[in-house]
C-alpha atoms as one frame of an Amber mdcrd trajectory, in Angstrom:
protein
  -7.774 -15.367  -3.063  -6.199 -15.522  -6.506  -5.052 -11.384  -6.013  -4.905
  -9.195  -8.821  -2.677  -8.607 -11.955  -4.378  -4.984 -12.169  -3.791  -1.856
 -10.115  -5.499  -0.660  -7.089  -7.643   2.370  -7.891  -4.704   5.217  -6.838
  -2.348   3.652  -8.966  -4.622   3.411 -12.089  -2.469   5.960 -14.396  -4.980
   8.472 -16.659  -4.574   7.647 -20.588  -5.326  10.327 -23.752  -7.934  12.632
 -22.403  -9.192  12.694 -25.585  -9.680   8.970 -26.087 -11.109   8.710 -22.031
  -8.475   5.629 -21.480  -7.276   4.946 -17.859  -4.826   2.100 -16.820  -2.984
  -0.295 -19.818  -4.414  -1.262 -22.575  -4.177  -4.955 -20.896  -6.650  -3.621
 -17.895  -9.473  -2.184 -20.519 -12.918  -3.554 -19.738 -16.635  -3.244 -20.955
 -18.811  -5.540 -18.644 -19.567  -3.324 -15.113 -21.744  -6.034 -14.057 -20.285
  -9.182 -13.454 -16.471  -7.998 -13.987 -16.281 -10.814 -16.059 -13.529  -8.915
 -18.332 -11.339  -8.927 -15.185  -8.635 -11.616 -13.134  -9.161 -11.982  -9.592
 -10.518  -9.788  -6.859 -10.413  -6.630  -9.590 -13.567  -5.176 -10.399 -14.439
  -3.362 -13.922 -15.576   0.173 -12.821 -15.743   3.554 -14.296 -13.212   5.681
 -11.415 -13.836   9.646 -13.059 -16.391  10.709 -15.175 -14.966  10.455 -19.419
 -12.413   8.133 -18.255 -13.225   4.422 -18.581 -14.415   1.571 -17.825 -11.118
  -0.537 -16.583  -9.928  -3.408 -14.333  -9.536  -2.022 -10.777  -8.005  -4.391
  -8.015 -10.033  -4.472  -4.946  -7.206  -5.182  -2.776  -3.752  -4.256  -1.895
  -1.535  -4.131  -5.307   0.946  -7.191  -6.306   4.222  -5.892  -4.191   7.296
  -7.019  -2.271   8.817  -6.364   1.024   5.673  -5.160   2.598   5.028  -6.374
   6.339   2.146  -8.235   7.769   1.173  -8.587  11.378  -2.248 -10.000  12.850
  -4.429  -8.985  15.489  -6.828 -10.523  17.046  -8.875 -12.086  13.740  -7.731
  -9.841  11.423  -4.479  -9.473   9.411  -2.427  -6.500   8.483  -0.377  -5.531
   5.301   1.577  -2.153   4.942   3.655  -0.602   2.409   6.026  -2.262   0.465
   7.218  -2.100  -3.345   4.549  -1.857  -6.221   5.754  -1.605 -10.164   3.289
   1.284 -11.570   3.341   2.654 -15.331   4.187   6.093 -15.361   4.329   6.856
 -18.835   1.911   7.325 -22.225   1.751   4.667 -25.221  -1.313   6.485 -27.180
  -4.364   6.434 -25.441  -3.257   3.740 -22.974  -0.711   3.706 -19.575   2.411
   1.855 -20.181   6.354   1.793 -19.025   8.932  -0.534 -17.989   7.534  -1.887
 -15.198  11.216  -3.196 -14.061  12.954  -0.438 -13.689  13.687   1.646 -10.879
  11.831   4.514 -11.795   8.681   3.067 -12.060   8.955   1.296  -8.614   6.644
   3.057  -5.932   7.243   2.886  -1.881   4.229   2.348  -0.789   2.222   3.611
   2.511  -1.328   2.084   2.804  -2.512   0.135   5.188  -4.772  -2.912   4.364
  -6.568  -5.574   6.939  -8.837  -8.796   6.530 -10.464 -11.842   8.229 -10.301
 -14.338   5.959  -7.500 -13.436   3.083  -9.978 -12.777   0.398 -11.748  -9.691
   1.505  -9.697  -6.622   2.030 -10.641  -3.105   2.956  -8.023  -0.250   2.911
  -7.731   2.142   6.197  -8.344   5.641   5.814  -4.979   6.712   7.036  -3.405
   6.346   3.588  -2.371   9.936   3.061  -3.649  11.723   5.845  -1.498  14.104
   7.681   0.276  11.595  10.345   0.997   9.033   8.224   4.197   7.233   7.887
   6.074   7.683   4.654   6.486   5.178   1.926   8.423   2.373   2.298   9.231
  -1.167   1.811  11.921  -3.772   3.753  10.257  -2.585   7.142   9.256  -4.363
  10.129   5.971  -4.259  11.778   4.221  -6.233  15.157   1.261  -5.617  17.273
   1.896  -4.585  20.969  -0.321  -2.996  23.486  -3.197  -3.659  21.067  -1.391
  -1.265  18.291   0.450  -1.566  15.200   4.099  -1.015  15.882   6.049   0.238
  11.866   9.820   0.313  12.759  12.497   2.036   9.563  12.871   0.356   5.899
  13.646   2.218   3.311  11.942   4.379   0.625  12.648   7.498  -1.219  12.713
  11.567  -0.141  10.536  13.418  -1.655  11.817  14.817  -5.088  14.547  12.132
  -5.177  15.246   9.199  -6.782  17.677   7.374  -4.518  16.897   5.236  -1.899
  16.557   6.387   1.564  16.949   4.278   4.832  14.748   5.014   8.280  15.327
   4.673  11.123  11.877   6.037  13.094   8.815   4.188  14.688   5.540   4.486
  14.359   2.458   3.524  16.114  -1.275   3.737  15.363  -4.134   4.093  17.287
  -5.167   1.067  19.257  -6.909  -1.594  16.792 -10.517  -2.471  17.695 -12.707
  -5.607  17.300 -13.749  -4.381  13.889 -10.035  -4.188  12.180 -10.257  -0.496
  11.424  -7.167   0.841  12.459  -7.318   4.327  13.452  -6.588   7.075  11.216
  -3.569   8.648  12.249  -0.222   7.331  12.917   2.169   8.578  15.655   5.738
   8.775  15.290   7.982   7.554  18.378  10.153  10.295  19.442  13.186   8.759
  21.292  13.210   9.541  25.035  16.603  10.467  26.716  18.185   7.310  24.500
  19.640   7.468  21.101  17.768   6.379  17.765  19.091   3.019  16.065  20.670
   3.070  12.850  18.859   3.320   9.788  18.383  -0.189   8.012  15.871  -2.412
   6.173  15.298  -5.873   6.262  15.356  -6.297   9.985  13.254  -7.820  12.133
  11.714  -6.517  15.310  10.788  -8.845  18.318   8.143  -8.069  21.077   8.781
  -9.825  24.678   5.597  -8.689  26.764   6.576  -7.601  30.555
């Protein structure tokens, strides 16, 4: 898969209203039938009505730090660091793409079979879900998805924040659809580690 250099669709930033622009002026398309305006696995598509067409990635965003763990013949990627453009230039998105305010902690969860085909879970944003975050450490154990601390940001804040917590999701099925809601991992009787990122996290079966 030669990935994307455009967004995935909830990162595609609304231009001038009046000029019905979404996403840079680098992502602006006109051919929604063969895409051929667009790099990679992004598609050119029309995502709200006056606003459009543009370059939409069709899988999980260029980003670092995310984690990836496989199960049975799929793979899994979560969270991680994306660059977005939060700002205006006329009708287009734009924005220092370097800087630390236009850095995103990310929480989706994305699987595939082969590499080139990806399909995002519906527990991105559900009630459940772990937060955003990047530097984390993930594994598969009793046929689940195991997310143990990193670090993102608190809501309303712009400095980083380290976890400490687990999460688990639902047990993963043939198919590679993880289940929609994540469950956090309340300590029991023992103490929680310490908050870092970077780690890495080890599974020795019984």
């Amino acid at each position: 898969s030669p990935g994307c250099i455009d967004p995935q669709s909830e990162l595609v930033l609304r231009g001038n209203e009046q000029d019905g622009k979404m996403g840079t002026e680098a992502s602006q398309c006109s051919d929604t039938l063969t895409s051929s305006d667009c790099y990679g696995n992004a598609v050119c598509m029309v995502l709200e009505d006056n606003f459009g067409p543009v370059c939409v990635c069709q899988m999980w965003t260029a980003r670092e730090q995310f984690a990836l763990a496989t199960y049975g013949n799929h793979m899994y990627v979560t969270g991680g660091i994306v660059s977005v453009h939060k700002s205006l230039c006329g009708a287009h998105a734009c924005g220092d793409v370097d800087a630390g305010a236009y850095r995103e902690y990310m929480s989706d969860v994305w699987y595939s079979e082969d590499g080139a085909v990806w399909q995002q879970a519906a527990s991105t944003g559900l009630a459940g879900t772990f937060a955003g975050r990047a530097g984390h450490s993930m594994i598969v154990a009793e046929q689940q998805l195991w997310i143990f601390a990193g670090r993102g940001r608190l809501a309303g804040s712009r400095e980083d924040h380290y976890y400490n917590d687990v999460w688990r999701s639902g047990v993963l099925p043939d198919d590679g659809l993880v289940a929609q809601l994540w469950t956090e991992v309340v300590p029991d009787g023992g103490s929680a580690m310490p908050p870092r990122a970077g780690h890495v996290t080890v599974f020795e079966p019984p």
